[in-house]
Tab-separated table of C-alpha atoms in Angstrom:
chain	number	residue	atom	x	y	z
A	19	MET	CA	0.794	16.740	8.570
A	20	ALA	CA	2.577	15.672	11.673
A	21	MET	CA	3.335	19.358	12.525
A	22	ARG	CA	-0.077	20.222	11.953
A	23	CYS	CA	-1.337	17.907	14.296
A	24	GLY	CA	0.950	18.756	17.079
A	25	MET	CA	3.159	15.356	16.828
A	26	LEU	CA	6.814	14.892	16.923
A	27	LEU	CA	8.265	12.022	14.758
A	28	ALA	CA	11.446	10.031	15.149
A	29	PRO	CA	13.966	10.121	12.237
A	30	PRO	CA	12.926	7.685	9.815
A	31	ILE	CA	14.726	4.163	9.621
A	32	PRO	CA	14.581	2.471	6.136
A	33	LEU	CA	13.315	-0.961	5.871
A	34	PRO	CA	15.304	-3.261	3.531
A	35	SER	CA	13.825	-5.276	0.767
A	36	LEU	CA	15.382	-7.798	-1.498
A	37	ARG	CA	13.198	-7.053	-4.444
A	38	PHE	CA	12.786	-3.189	-4.210
A	39	GLY	CA	15.751	-2.220	-2.192
A	40	THR	CA	13.498	-0.572	0.488
A	41	LEU	CA	9.982	-1.091	1.631
A	42	GLY	CA	9.739	2.591	2.860
A	43	CYS	CA	10.791	3.652	6.478
A	44	LYS	CA	9.884	2.958	10.214
A	45	THR	CA	8.721	6.199	11.814
A	46	SER	CA	7.955	6.247	15.432
A	47	LEU	CA	5.996	8.928	17.340
A	48	ARG	CA	7.968	10.900	19.877
A	49	SER	CA	5.030	12.547	21.415
A	50	PHE	CA	1.412	11.528	22.387
A	51	PRO	CA	-1.144	12.533	19.778
A	52	LYS	CA	-3.939	14.781	21.310
A	53	THR	CA	-6.911	12.966	19.758
A	54	ARG	CA	-7.795	9.944	17.654
A	55	THR	CA	-8.631	12.321	14.852
A	56	HIS	CA	-5.050	13.839	14.835
A	57	LEU	CA	-3.520	10.313	14.894
A	58	MET	CA	-5.853	9.440	11.910
A	59	ASP	CA	-5.016	12.529	9.775
A	60	MET	CA	-1.312	11.739	10.251
A	61	ALA	CA	-1.500	8.109	9.395
A	62	LEU	CA	-3.605	8.671	6.496
A	63	SER	CA	-1.877	11.518	4.781
A	64	GLY	CA	1.051	9.520	3.396
A	65	PRO	CA	-0.741	6.537	1.850
A	66	VAL	CA	-3.343	8.823	0.364
A	67	VAL	CA	-0.806	10.927	-1.557
A	68	THR	CA	1.251	7.911	-2.422
A	69	MET	CA	-1.867	5.960	-3.926
A	70	VAL	CA	-3.038	8.901	-5.888
A	71	LEU	CA	0.132	9.815	-7.486
A	72	SER	CA	1.110	6.097	-8.255
A	73	ILE	CA	-2.346	5.667	-9.912
A	74	LEU	CA	-1.716	8.795	-12.095
A	75	LEU	CA	1.603	7.410	-12.990
A	76	VAL	CA	0.430	4.090	-14.079
A	77	TYR	CA	-2.459	5.449	-15.982
A	78	CYS	CA	-0.179	8.164	-17.646
A	79	GLY	CA	2.531	5.530	-18.369
A	80	LEU	CA	0.021	3.184	-20.026
A	81	HIS	CA	-1.089	5.838	-22.366
A	82	MET	CA	2.663	6.880	-23.151
A	83	THR	CA	3.191	3.144	-24.017
A	84	VAL	CA	0.264	2.916	-26.278
A	85	ASN	CA	0.928	6.073	-28.049
A	86	ALA	CA	4.876	5.602	-28.318
A	87	THR	CA	6.621	5.133	-31.568
A	88	PRO	CA	8.180	1.921	-32.454
A	89	HIS	CA	11.435	3.633	-31.942
A	90	SER	CA	10.526	4.827	-28.331
A	91	LEU	CA	9.288	1.270	-27.418
A	92	MET	CA	12.659	-0.307	-28.448
A	93	ARG	CA	14.044	2.032	-25.592
A	94	MET	CA	11.591	0.963	-22.879
A	95	PRO	CA	12.314	-1.819	-20.389
A	96	ALA	CA	10.596	-5.197	-21.274
A	97	VAL	CA	8.803	-7.176	-18.520
A	98	PRO	CA	6.437	-10.187	-18.819
A	99	SER	CA	2.817	-9.141	-19.692
A	100	GLY	CA	1.467	-10.891	-16.543
A	101	VAL	CA	3.397	-8.501	-14.344
A	102	VAL	CA	1.558	-5.382	-15.552
A	103	GLY	CA	-1.742	-7.071	-16.680
A	104	LYS	CA	-2.509	-9.535	-14.097
A	105	SER	CA	-0.366	-9.207	-10.802
A	106	SER	CA	-2.503	-6.613	-9.441
A	107	PHE	CA	-6.412	-6.520	-9.747
A	108	LEU	CA	-6.394	-2.540	-9.441
A	109	VAL	CA	-3.637	-2.247	-12.305
A	110	SER	CA	-5.523	-4.633	-14.396
A	111	MET	CA	-8.528	-2.508	-14.246
A	112	LEU	CA	-6.314	0.405	-15.498
A	113	VAL	CA	-4.833	-1.842	-18.054
A	114	MET	CA	-8.406	-2.956	-19.139
A	115	LYS	CA	-9.371	0.908	-19.547
A	116	VAL	CA	-6.300	1.938	-21.781
A	117	CYS	CA	-4.907	-1.201	-23.384
A	118	PRO	CA	-7.395	-4.041	-22.925
A	119	LYS	CA	-5.453	-6.162	-25.659
A	120	LEU	CA	-2.545	-6.604	-23.183
A	121	LEU	CA	-4.786	-8.908	-21.096
A	122	LEU	CA	-4.983	-11.293	-23.974
A	123	LEU	CA	-1.189	-11.862	-24.252
A	124	PRO	CA	0.412	-14.835	-22.813
A	125	LEU	CA	1.661	-14.121	-18.979
A	126	SER	CA	5.401	-14.665	-19.905
A	127	GLN	CA	5.659	-12.682	-22.988
A	128	PRO	CA	7.993	-9.883	-22.724
A	129	ILE	CA	6.379	-6.440	-23.664
A	130	PRO	CA	7.894	-2.845	-23.608
A	131	ILE	CA	6.530	-0.910	-21.000
A	132	HIS	CA	7.054	2.949	-20.077
A	133	PRO	CA	9.013	3.207	-16.678
A	134	SER	CA	6.206	5.286	-15.283
A	135	VAL	CA	4.134	2.365	-15.093
A	136	LEU	CA	6.637	0.210	-12.949
A	137	ILE	CA	7.397	3.299	-10.834
A	138	GLY	CA	3.911	3.652	-10.279
A	139	MET	CA	3.193	-0.128	-9.394
A	140	THR	CA	5.973	-0.052	-6.839
A	141	GLY	CA	4.458	3.075	-5.191
A	142	LEU	CA	0.981	1.217	-5.293
A	143	ILE	CA	2.601	-1.770	-3.514
A	144	PHE	CA	4.270	0.390	-0.778
A	145	ALA	CA	1.118	2.327	-0.176
A	146	ALA	CA	-1.055	-0.813	-0.006
A	147	ILE	CA	1.254	-2.494	2.428
A	148	ASN	CA	1.499	0.592	4.572
A	149	ILE	CA	-2.217	0.892	4.851
A	150	LEU	CA	-2.716	-2.590	6.164
A	151	PRO	CA	-4.102	-2.592	9.758
A	152	ILE	CA	-1.129	-3.994	11.469
A	153	GLY	CA	0.733	-2.647	14.691
A	154	ARG	CA	2.447	0.733	13.826
A	155	LEU	CA	1.926	0.736	10.245
A	156	ASP	CA	-0.058	3.808	9.116
A	157	GLY	CA	-3.016	1.502	8.544
A	158	GLY	CA	-2.652	0.198	12.170
A	159	ARG	CA	-2.543	3.731	13.333
A	160	ALA	CA	-5.552	4.777	11.246
A	161	PHE	CA	-7.642	1.668	12.424
A	162	LEU	CA	-6.876	2.313	16.100
A	163	ALA	CA	-8.161	5.814	15.800
A	164	ALA	CA	-11.276	4.613	13.806
A	165	PHE	CA	-12.386	1.736	15.792
A	166	GLY	CA	-10.373	1.682	19.174
A	167	ARG	CA	-7.433	-0.307	20.489
A	168	ARG	CA	-9.150	-3.648	21.169
A	169	ARG	CA	-10.404	-3.833	17.554
A	170	ALA	CA	-7.281	-2.723	16.155
A	171	ASN	CA	-5.194	-5.380	17.993
A	172	LEU	CA	-7.758	-7.992	16.440
A	173	ALA	CA	-7.340	-6.812	13.036
A	174	SER	CA	-3.547	-6.593	13.149
A	175	PHE	CA	-3.493	-10.312	14.456
A	176	LEU	CA	-6.083	-11.398	11.705
A	177	THR	CA	-4.008	-9.476	8.860
A	178	LEU	CA	-0.570	-10.913	9.952
A	179	LEU	CA	-2.276	-14.502	10.091
A	180	ILE	CA	-3.517	-14.015	6.418
A	181	LEU	CA	-0.174	-12.693	5.211
A	182	PHE	CA	1.648	-15.624	7.205
A	183	PHE	CA	-0.580	-18.284	5.210
A	184	SER	CA	-0.455	-16.574	1.852
A	185	ALA	CA	3.322	-16.892	2.227
A	186	LEU	CA	3.258	-20.489	3.040
A	187	GLY	CA	1.073	-21.135	0.252
A	188	GLY	CA	3.192	-19.531	-2.231
A	189	SER	CA	0.806	-17.067	-3.487
A	190	THR	CA	2.394	-13.996	-2.274
A	191	THR	CA	6.244	-12.860	-2.121
A	192	VAL	CA	6.356	-9.099	-1.094
A	193	SER	CA	3.387	-9.459	1.345
A	194	GLY	CA	5.098	-12.367	2.941
A	195	PHE	CA	8.607	-10.602	3.365
A	196	CYS	CA	6.503	-7.368	4.710
A	197	ALA	CA	4.664	-9.558	7.292
A	198	LEU	CA	8.285	-10.766	8.516
A	199	LEU	CA	9.564	-7.250	8.774
A	200	VAL	CA	6.291	-6.030	10.526
A	201	LEU	CA	6.751	-8.900	13.094
A	202	LEU	CA	10.333	-7.746	13.897
A	203	TYR	CA	9.896	-3.970	13.771
A	204	GLN	CA	6.175	-2.677	13.772
A	205	ARG	CA	3.996	-5.375	15.467
A	206	LYS	CA	3.466	-3.448	18.837
A	207	ALA	CA	0.371	-1.324	19.137
A	208	GLU	CA	0.794	2.370	18.988
A	209	ILE	CA	1.454	4.553	21.983
A	210	PRO	CA	-1.808	5.753	23.790
A	211	VAL	CA	-3.570	8.955	22.445
A	212	THR	CA	-4.174	11.573	25.070
A	213	ASN	CA	-7.985	11.567	24.361
A	214	GLU	CA	-8.832	7.866	23.504
A	215	LEU	CA	-12.591	8.249	24.386
A	216	THR	CA	-13.536	10.721	21.563
A	217	GLY	CA	-13.752	8.967	18.134
A	218	VAL	CA	-13.433	10.149	14.681
A	219	ASN	CA	-16.124	11.372	12.391
A	220	PRO	CA	-18.049	8.774	10.023
A	221	LEU	CA	-16.197	10.521	6.898
A	222	ARG	CA	-12.760	9.491	8.067
A	223	VAL	CA	-14.041	5.918	8.742
A	224	TRP	CA	-15.293	5.686	5.145
A	225	ILE	CA	-12.045	6.858	3.787
A	226	LEU	CA	-10.214	4.236	5.655
A	227	THR	CA	-12.577	1.724	4.455
A	228	LEU	CA	-11.955	2.845	0.866
A	229	LEU	CA	-8.406	2.640	1.202
A	230	LEU	CA	-8.223	-0.799	2.797
A	231	THR	CA	-10.460	-1.899	-0.219
A	232	ALA	CA	-7.998	-0.399	-2.583
A	233	ALA	CA	-5.092	-2.043	-0.793
A	234	GLY	CA	-6.896	-5.212	-1.234
A	235	ALA	CA	-7.257	-4.570	-4.772
A	236	ILE	CA	-3.616	-3.779	-5.273
A	237	LEU	CA	-2.196	-6.718	-3.499
A	238	ALA	CA	-4.634	-9.329	-4.928
A	239	PRO	CA	-4.039	-10.666	-8.385
A	240	PHE	CA	-6.323	-10.384	-11.494
A	241	PRO	CA	-7.927	-13.948	-12.100
A	242	ALA	CA	-5.566	-16.273	-13.949
A	243	GLY	CA	-2.818	-13.995	-13.216
A	244	PHE	CA	0.789	-14.136	-11.885
A	245	GLY	CA	-0.220	-14.394	-8.173
A	246	ALA	CA	-0.577	-11.851	-5.440
A	247	LEU	CA	2.079	-9.418	-4.833
């Protein structure tokens, strides 16, 4: 998408994570985007693909878990039911659709689950964090393209503030660690667009709004769940 929009990207730099090994990569722009539309299209392409594929993995993995034989279940990894059923509101909605009885189990009860579910959940976390409107994350770039630099700076500050207080309250672990990495590497606003006066069309703004809502649903816990991711 960057080549299609006529932009040059620097080589990606992996960002470490104690929980997942990596939280993705830091990718800087080496050329000025021509328009805000080009910047937004480039920024949203990665999170959209990741989010859609991850949702499919979770949904298919839940189906394969429900329809698995007892022998296959014994070979699957076991995790606390609360991790799958109640640590993410969006994932909980998928669980409610495919295997609602899982939501009735005690949070700490180990259950076998297909690896596709865990891979999909990890992808959802990465996509949700990346779409947050902060600095040079893809969400920050898209928010800048949609609403302008002044509103993007305000949204970045407020989002980091929310993550900071969530981490202090002990309600989130991954998001708090992500906030620290963003402060260190991605907090600065994106480089200027050649034409910052021309905005983007309403459809792209609605897509961004939908993705931000989905990110909130991914990172927020299901009521009475394990806590936010």
